[in-house]
Amino acid sequence: MSELFYNAVPNATRVAPPLPEPRQYPSEKPQRVYLFGTCVVDLFYPEAGMDAIHLLEREGIEVEYPQGQTCCGQPAYTSGYTEQARAVARAQLALFAGDYPVVVPSGSCAGMLREHYADLFKDEPETLEQVQALAARTYELAEFLLFVCKVQLNDSGTPVKVALHTSCSARREMNTHLHGRALLAQLRNVERVDHSHESECCGFGGTFSVRMPDISGAMVADKTRALKESGAHQVVSADCGCLMNINGALEKQQEVLRGQHLASFLWQRTGGAA
């Protein structure tokens, strides 16, 4: 290993990749969007999906939810099951074939559609063209609300301190932490507090938590400790996989602190049902 290290190209592992070009957003809101709900929202946090729909409909947008949608294919893809991931991805391509935006209440799943489908179909030119078209119209929910809908939120809640957690994929592929921060900053009675492990993984990582339970458990212990020490009354995240992991750890620790999806938090703070 040391020989490999010392024979490496100088600084090869220390040079950051070039930054992508800034994304260009539509000048006007679309009349209709798809919602890609994600399997975790569908099975464990359906209220997050419904609240995402409420937020979009309040902006005057018709939301279409294809009933046949399933997982985005990320667990199979990151576990090395390329053929299975490709089969799942093909099914989603067929369901979201209309030429209007796909809004995803999860940075990691949005990242899969926008960044990784192209790798799955790199050897299929015709399918790759469809994938690239899908990627161009795929938005994470917070990104879409902020830059396409240009929402202006009016906070009707009582003062609260919240800690924002973003998934690794959301942070590194979608910059969701910036979008979430900007939306929370519009809420006059919400104070976002920093925590020492904000940029670190919660330990979920989909199948990672199953394959590496001890490491995953240590990571979520560090994450929950930092969240508790931040003084936050509540945790907010735009990724339900992370919420499932963090909330499960907090419940096991018999803590009262809990996390909520950003869509539900925004909807409740701005006049939606509590």
mmCIF file of C-alpha atoms in Angstrom:
data_model
loop_
_atom_site.group_PDB
_atom_site.id
_atom_site.type_symbol
_atom_site.label_atom_id
_atom_site.label_comp_id
_atom_site.label_asym_id
_atom_site.label_seq_id
_atom_site.Cartn_x
_atom_site.Cartn_y
_atom_site.Cartn_z
ATOM 1 C CA MET A 1 0.000 0.000 0.000
ATOM 2 C CA SER A 2 2.776 2.436 0.905
ATOM 3 C CA GLU A 3 4.533 1.713 -2.414
ATOM 4 C CA LEU A 4 1.336 2.529 -4.282
ATOM 5 C CA PHE A 5 0.992 5.723 -2.311
ATOM 6 C CA TYR A 6 4.522 6.968 -2.908
ATOM 7 C CA ASN A 7 4.401 6.139 -6.618
ATOM 8 C CA ALA A 8 1.185 8.085 -7.125
ATOM 9 C CA VAL A 9 1.142 11.169 -9.314
ATOM 10 C CA PRO A 10 2.086 14.154 -7.088
ATOM 11 C CA ASN A 11 -0.983 15.820 -5.576
ATOM 12 C CA ALA A 12 -3.281 13.542 -7.595
ATOM 13 C CA THR A 13 -5.571 12.886 -4.651
ATOM 14 C CA ARG A 14 -5.596 16.510 -3.514
ATOM 15 C CA VAL A 15 -6.862 18.294 -6.622
ATOM 16 C CA ALA A 16 -10.569 19.088 -6.502
ATOM 17 C CA PRO A 17 -12.649 18.414 -9.625
ATOM 18 C CA PRO A 18 -13.788 21.477 -11.580
ATOM 19 C CA LEU A 19 -16.978 23.091 -10.334
ATOM 20 C CA PRO A 20 -20.076 22.478 -12.490
ATOM 21 C CA GLU A 21 -21.652 25.328 -14.358
ATOM 22 C CA PRO A 22 -24.416 27.072 -12.347
ATOM 23 C CA ARG A 23 -27.807 25.595 -13.117
ATOM 24 C CA GLN A 24 -30.159 27.714 -15.224
ATOM 25 C CA TYR A 25 -33.697 27.900 -13.831
ATOM 26 C CA PRO A 26 -36.953 28.629 -15.702
ATOM 27 C CA SER A 27 -38.103 32.244 -15.604
ATOM 28 C CA GLU A 28 -41.704 31.207 -14.898
ATOM 29 C CA LYS A 29 -43.360 28.537 -12.782
ATOM 30 C CA PRO A 30 -44.650 25.528 -14.722
ATOM 31 C CA GLN A 31 -48.345 24.724 -14.673
ATOM 32 C CA ARG A 32 -47.742 21.049 -13.928
ATOM 33 C CA VAL A 33 -45.046 18.892 -12.316
ATOM 34 C CA TYR A 34 -44.460 15.258 -11.502
ATOM 35 C CA LEU A 35 -43.767 14.281 -7.909
ATOM 36 C CA PHE A 36 -41.302 11.439 -7.506
ATOM 37 C CA GLY A 37 -42.271 10.469 -3.984
ATOM 38 C CA THR A 38 -39.421 8.011 -3.161
ATOM 39 C CA CYS A 39 -40.001 4.613 -1.578
ATOM 40 C CA VAL A 40 -39.046 5.755 1.941
ATOM 41 C CA VAL A 41 -41.567 8.605 1.846
ATOM 42 C CA ASP A 42 -44.215 6.256 0.481
ATOM 43 C CA LEU A 43 -43.678 3.582 3.142
ATOM 44 C CA PHE A 44 -42.551 5.484 6.232
ATOM 45 C CA TYR A 45 -43.227 9.222 5.841
ATOM 46 C CA PRO A 46 -46.325 9.600 3.631
ATOM 47 C CA GLU A 47 -47.150 12.910 5.322
ATOM 48 C CA ALA A 48 -43.935 14.353 3.865
ATOM 49 C CA GLY A 49 -45.116 13.476 0.366
ATOM 50 C CA MET A 50 -48.557 14.943 0.977
ATOM 51 C CA ASP A 51 -47.082 18.133 2.437
ATOM 52 C CA ALA A 52 -44.769 18.473 -0.565
ATOM 53 C CA ILE A 53 -47.870 18.293 -2.761
ATOM 54 C CA HIS A 54 -49.637 20.900 -0.587
ATOM 55 C CA LEU A 55 -46.682 23.296 -0.905
ATOM 56 C CA LEU A 56 -46.593 22.913 -4.690
ATOM 57 C CA GLU A 57 -50.362 23.235 -5.113
ATOM 58 C CA ARG A 58 -50.340 26.399 -3.028
ATOM 59 C CA GLU A 59 -48.041 27.824 -5.681
ATOM 60 C CA GLY A 60 -50.734 27.156 -8.282
ATOM 61 C CA ILE A 61 -49.035 24.068 -9.714
ATOM 62 C CA GLU A 62 -50.878 20.873 -10.647
ATOM 63 C CA VAL A 63 -49.066 17.836 -9.246
ATOM 64 C CA GLU A 64 -49.135 14.483 -11.017
ATOM 65 C CA TYR A 65 -48.135 11.396 -9.039
ATOM 66 C CA PRO A 66 -47.665 8.337 -11.282
ATOM 67 C CA GLN A 67 -49.025 5.427 -9.262
ATOM 68 C CA GLY A 68 -46.595 2.873 -10.648
ATOM 69 C CA GLN A 69 -43.477 4.616 -9.359
ATOM 70 C CA THR A 70 -41.137 2.692 -7.074
ATOM 71 C CA CYS A 71 -37.585 3.061 -5.791
ATOM 72 C CA CYS A 72 -35.183 5.157 -7.857
ATOM 73 C CA GLY A 73 -32.756 2.220 -7.933
ATOM 74 C CA GLN A 74 -30.122 3.757 -5.685
ATOM 75 C CA PRO A 75 -29.793 0.847 -3.174
ATOM 76 C CA ALA A 76 -29.128 -1.636 -5.982
ATOM 77 C CA TYR A 77 -26.812 0.789 -7.791
ATOM 78 C CA THR A 78 -24.637 1.578 -4.760
ATOM 79 C CA SER A 79 -24.496 -2.124 -3.843
ATOM 80 C CA GLY A 80 -23.132 -3.073 -7.247
ATOM 81 C CA TYR A 81 -26.288 -4.666 -8.670
ATOM 82 C CA THR A 82 -26.132 -2.756 -11.925
ATOM 83 C CA GLU A 83 -28.596 -4.841 -13.949
ATOM 84 C CA GLN A 84 -31.238 -4.675 -11.230
ATOM 85 C CA ALA A 85 -30.721 -0.917 -10.851
ATOM 86 C CA ARG A 86 -31.035 -0.501 -14.602
ATOM 87 C CA ALA A 87 -34.340 -2.385 -14.637
ATOM 88 C CA VAL A 88 -35.741 -0.144 -11.897
ATOM 89 C CA ALA A 89 -34.511 2.973 -13.695
ATOM 90 C CA ARG A 90 -36.148 1.917 -16.977
ATOM 91 C CA ALA A 91 -39.495 1.638 -15.217
ATOM 92 C CA GLN A 92 -39.177 5.168 -13.845
ATOM 93 C CA LEU A 93 -38.181 6.565 -17.235
ATOM 94 C CA ALA A 94 -41.366 5.194 -18.727
ATOM 95 C CA LEU A 95 -43.522 6.691 -15.959
ATOM 96 C CA PHE A 96 -42.017 10.187 -16.091
ATOM 97 C CA ALA A 97 -41.940 10.590 -19.860
ATOM 98 C CA GLY A 98 -43.972 13.806 -19.997
ATOM 99 C CA ASP A 99 -42.056 16.987 -20.713
ATOM 100 C CA TYR A 100 -42.463 18.750 -17.368
ATOM 101 C CA PRO A 101 -40.410 18.979 -14.179
ATOM 102 C CA VAL A 102 -39.871 16.085 -11.784
ATOM 103 C CA VAL A 103 -39.786 17.295 -8.168
ATOM 104 C CA VAL A 104 -38.221 14.985 -5.579
ATOM 105 C CA PRO A 105 -38.530 15.443 -1.782
ATOM 106 C CA SER A 106 -35.127 13.821 -1.284
ATOM 107 C CA GLY A 107 -31.719 15.090 -2.279
ATOM 108 C CA SER A 108 -30.225 11.609 -2.533
ATOM 109 C CA CYS A 109 -32.971 10.257 -4.819
ATOM 110 C CA ALA A 110 -32.903 13.434 -6.909
ATOM 111 C CA GLY A 111 -29.155 12.948 -7.178
ATOM 112 C CA MET A 112 -29.682 9.400 -8.422
ATOM 113 C CA LEU A 113 -32.025 10.563 -11.188
ATOM 114 C CA ARG A 114 -29.938 13.559 -12.143
ATOM 115 C CA GLU A 115 -26.387 12.301 -11.707
ATOM 116 C CA HIS A 116 -26.250 8.499 -11.789
ATOM 117 C CA TYR A 117 -28.816 7.322 -14.328
ATOM 118 C CA ALA A 118 -26.392 8.536 -16.995
ATOM 119 C CA ASP A 119 -23.789 6.078 -15.724
ATOM 120 C CA LEU A 120 -26.293 3.221 -15.817
ATOM 121 C CA PHE A 121 -27.127 3.870 -19.474
ATOM 122 C CA LYS A 122 -23.818 5.187 -20.794
ATOM 123 C CA ASP A 123 -23.646 2.326 -23.340
ATOM 124 C CA GLU A 124 -27.227 2.818 -24.625
ATOM 125 C CA PRO A 125 -27.287 6.030 -26.702
ATOM 126 C CA GLU A 126 -31.059 6.225 -27.161
ATOM 127 C CA THR A 127 -31.831 5.589 -23.500
ATOM 128 C CA LEU A 128 -29.034 7.936 -22.453
ATOM 129 C CA GLU A 129 -30.753 10.720 -24.386
ATOM 130 C CA GLN A 130 -33.928 10.130 -22.356
ATOM 131 C CA VAL A 131 -31.908 10.056 -19.140
ATOM 132 C CA GLN A 132 -30.214 13.354 -19.924
ATOM 133 C CA ALA A 133 -33.585 14.951 -20.662
ATOM 134 C CA LEU A 134 -34.922 13.643 -17.329
ATOM 135 C CA ALA A 135 -31.852 14.948 -15.494
ATOM 136 C CA ALA A 136 -32.349 18.426 -16.930
ATOM 137 C CA ARG A 137 -35.877 18.620 -15.525
ATOM 138 C CA THR A 138 -35.259 16.943 -12.156
ATOM 139 C CA TYR A 139 -35.298 19.169 -9.066
ATOM 140 C CA GLU A 140 -34.968 18.538 -5.369
ATOM 141 C CA LEU A 141 -38.016 19.988 -3.580
ATOM 142 C CA ALA A 142 -36.251 22.791 -1.688
ATOM 143 C CA GLU A 143 -34.357 23.785 -4.833
ATOM 144 C CA PHE A 144 -37.599 23.903 -6.825
ATOM 145 C CA LEU A 145 -39.474 25.955 -4.223
ATOM 146 C CA LEU A 146 -36.632 28.420 -3.902
ATOM 147 C CA PHE A 147 -35.438 28.955 -7.463
ATOM 148 C CA VAL A 148 -38.378 27.988 -9.682
ATOM 149 C CA CYS A 149 -41.386 28.914 -7.527
ATOM 150 C CA LYS A 150 -39.448 31.741 -5.821
ATOM 151 C CA VAL A 151 -41.564 31.203 -2.697
ATOM 152 C CA GLN A 152 -41.917 33.860 -0.047
ATOM 153 C CA LEU A 153 -42.832 32.134 3.213
ATOM 154 C CA ASN A 154 -44.807 33.771 6.013
ATOM 155 C CA ASP A 155 -44.108 32.155 9.361
ATOM 156 C CA SER A 156 -47.134 31.713 11.600
ATOM 157 C CA GLY A 157 -45.462 29.516 14.241
ATOM 158 C CA THR A 158 -44.001 30.178 17.661
ATOM 159 C CA PRO A 159 -40.239 30.730 18.152
ATOM 160 C CA VAL A 160 -38.188 27.552 17.759
ATOM 161 C CA LYS A 161 -34.569 26.503 17.304
ATOM 162 C CA VAL A 162 -33.948 23.898 14.616
ATOM 163 C CA ALA A 163 -30.911 22.000 13.394
ATOM 164 C CA LEU A 164 -30.762 21.210 9.678
ATOM 165 C CA HIS A 165 -29.426 17.826 8.581
ATOM 166 C CA THR A 166 -28.613 17.123 4.950
ATOM 167 C CA SER A 167 -27.787 13.745 3.459
ATOM 168 C CA CYS A 168 -24.362 13.186 1.937
ATOM 169 C CA SER A 169 -25.754 12.935 -1.605
ATOM 170 C CA ALA A 170 -27.922 15.991 -1.080
ATOM 171 C CA ARG A 171 -24.986 18.050 0.142
ATOM 172 C CA ARG A 172 -22.409 16.948 -2.387
ATOM 173 C CA GLU A 173 -24.532 16.434 -5.495
ATOM 174 C CA MET A 174 -27.481 18.792 -5.089
ATOM 175 C CA ASN A 175 -26.266 21.520 -2.657
ATOM 176 C CA THR A 176 -29.516 20.972 -0.773
ATOM 177 C CA HIS A 177 -28.050 22.306 2.450
ATOM 178 C CA LEU A 178 -27.913 25.751 0.840
ATOM 179 C CA HIS A 179 -31.499 25.557 -0.390
ATOM 180 C CA GLY A 180 -32.804 24.337 2.959
ATOM 181 C CA ARG A 181 -30.947 27.080 4.795
ATOM 182 C CA ALA A 182 -32.404 29.729 2.520
ATOM 183 C CA LEU A 183 -35.980 28.512 3.048
ATOM 184 C CA LEU A 184 -35.569 28.323 6.826
ATOM 185 C CA ALA A 185 -34.102 31.841 6.802
ATOM 186 C CA GLN A 186 -37.452 33.150 5.483
ATOM 187 C CA LEU A 187 -39.202 31.986 8.660
ATOM 188 C CA ARG A 188 -38.973 34.875 11.128
ATOM 189 C CA ASN A 189 -39.559 32.787 14.262
ATOM 190 C CA VAL A 190 -37.195 29.975 13.306
ATOM 191 C CA GLU A 191 -33.575 30.088 14.441
ATOM 192 C CA ARG A 192 -31.319 27.633 12.630
ATOM 193 C CA VAL A 193 -28.534 26.459 14.926
ATOM 194 C CA ASP A 194 -25.300 24.919 13.711
ATOM 195 C CA HIS A 195 -24.105 21.583 15.001
ATOM 196 C CA SER A 196 -20.572 20.208 15.000
ATOM 197 C CA HIS A 197 -21.331 17.235 12.704
ATOM 198 C CA GLU A 198 -23.494 19.050 10.158
ATOM 199 C CA SER A 199 -21.473 17.949 7.125
ATOM 200 C CA GLU A 200 -20.948 14.380 8.354
ATOM 201 C CA CYS A 201 -22.953 11.317 7.369
ATOM 202 C CA CYS A 202 -25.607 10.102 9.798
ATOM 203 C CA GLY A 203 -24.505 6.526 9.157
ATOM 204 C CA PHE A 204 -27.543 5.381 7.184
ATOM 205 C CA GLY A 205 -26.282 5.202 3.612
ATOM 206 C CA GLY A 206 -29.070 2.828 2.599
ATOM 207 C CA THR A 207 -27.589 -0.672 2.507
ATOM 208 C CA PHE A 208 -24.417 0.564 4.245
ATOM 209 C CA SER A 209 -26.211 0.523 7.593
ATOM 210 C CA VAL A 210 -27.118 -3.137 7.016
ATOM 211 C CA ARG A 211 -23.683 -4.230 5.824
ATOM 212 C CA MET A 212 -21.713 -2.210 8.400
ATOM 213 C CA PRO A 213 -24.020 -1.963 11.451
ATOM 214 C CA ASP A 214 -21.297 -1.237 14.011
ATOM 215 C CA ILE A 215 -19.789 1.601 11.998
ATOM 216 C CA SER A 216 -23.249 2.919 11.154
ATOM 217 C CA GLY A 217 -24.246 2.841 14.817
ATOM 218 C CA ALA A 218 -21.120 4.773 15.838
ATOM 219 C CA MET A 219 -21.785 7.393 13.172
ATOM 220 C CA VAL A 220 -25.404 7.990 14.165
ATOM 221 C CA ALA A 221 -24.309 8.173 17.815
ATOM 222 C CA ASP A 222 -21.927 11.002 16.897
ATOM 223 C CA LYS A 223 -24.630 12.693 14.829
ATOM 224 C CA THR A 224 -27.321 12.553 17.528
ATOM 225 C CA ARG A 225 -24.870 13.706 20.187
ATOM 226 C CA ALA A 226 -24.035 16.780 18.101
ATOM 227 C CA LEU A 227 -27.710 17.482 17.464
ATOM 228 C CA LYS A 228 -28.535 17.315 21.174
ATOM 229 C CA GLU A 229 -25.572 19.525 22.089
ATOM 230 C CA SER A 230 -26.660 22.164 19.544
ATOM 231 C CA GLY A 231 -29.601 23.204 21.711
ATOM 232 C CA ALA A 232 -32.077 22.603 18.886
ATOM 233 C CA HIS A 233 -35.688 21.917 19.807
ATOM 234 C CA GLN A 234 -36.227 20.052 16.540
ATOM 235 C CA VAL A 235 -34.288 18.498 13.663
ATOM 236 C CA VAL A 236 -35.259 19.211 10.052
ATOM 237 C CA SER A 237 -34.087 17.272 7.016
ATOM 238 C CA ALA A 238 -35.124 16.874 3.393
ATOM 239 C CA ASP A 239 -34.118 13.198 3.323
ATOM 240 C CA CYS A 240 -36.330 10.605 4.968
ATOM 241 C CA GLY A 241 -33.708 7.851 4.976
ATOM 242 C CA CYS A 242 -31.590 10.000 7.274
ATOM 243 C CA LEU A 243 -34.633 10.914 9.349
ATOM 244 C CA MET A 244 -35.511 7.260 9.811
ATOM 245 C CA ASN A 245 -31.998 6.549 11.051
ATOM 246 C CA ILE A 246 -31.659 9.625 13.270
ATOM 247 C CA ASN A 247 -35.145 9.333 14.757
ATOM 248 C CA GLY A 248 -34.631 5.636 15.403
ATOM 249 C CA ALA A 249 -31.415 6.351 17.293
ATOM 250 C CA LEU A 250 -33.029 9.174 19.298
ATOM 251 C CA GLU A 251 -35.952 6.943 20.194
ATOM 252 C CA LYS A 252 -33.602 4.183 21.352
ATOM 253 C CA GLN A 253 -31.779 6.761 23.490
ATOM 254 C CA GLN A 254 -35.175 7.753 24.957
ATOM 255 C CA GLU A 255 -34.658 11.363 23.877
ATOM 256 C CA VAL A 256 -37.540 13.739 23.160
ATOM 257 C CA LEU A 257 -35.703 15.415 20.251
ATOM 258 C CA ARG A 258 -37.020 14.289 16.865
ATOM 259 C CA GLY A 259 -36.588 15.064 13.176
ATOM 260 C CA GLN A 260 -39.207 16.117 10.640
ATOM 261 C CA HIS A 261 -39.125 16.374 6.868
ATOM 262 C CA LEU A 262 -38.567 19.891 5.579
ATOM 263 C CA ALA A 263 -41.815 19.790 3.561
ATOM 264 C CA SER A 264 -43.902 19.051 6.649
ATOM 265 C CA PHE A 265 -42.052 21.629 8.702
ATOM 266 C CA LEU A 266 -42.576 24.353 6.097
ATOM 267 C CA TRP A 267 -46.221 23.460 5.574
ATOM 268 C CA GLN A 268 -47.011 23.573 9.288
ATOM 269 C CA ARG A 269 -45.083 26.791 9.892
ATOM 270 C CA THR A 270 -46.885 28.606 7.075
ATOM 271 C CA GLY A 271 -50.507 27.858 7.854
ATOM 272 C CA GLY A 272 -50.890 24.176 7.040
ATOM 273 C CA ALA A 273 -52.520 21.684 9.403
ATOM 274 C CA ALA A 274 -50.428 20.827 12.476
#
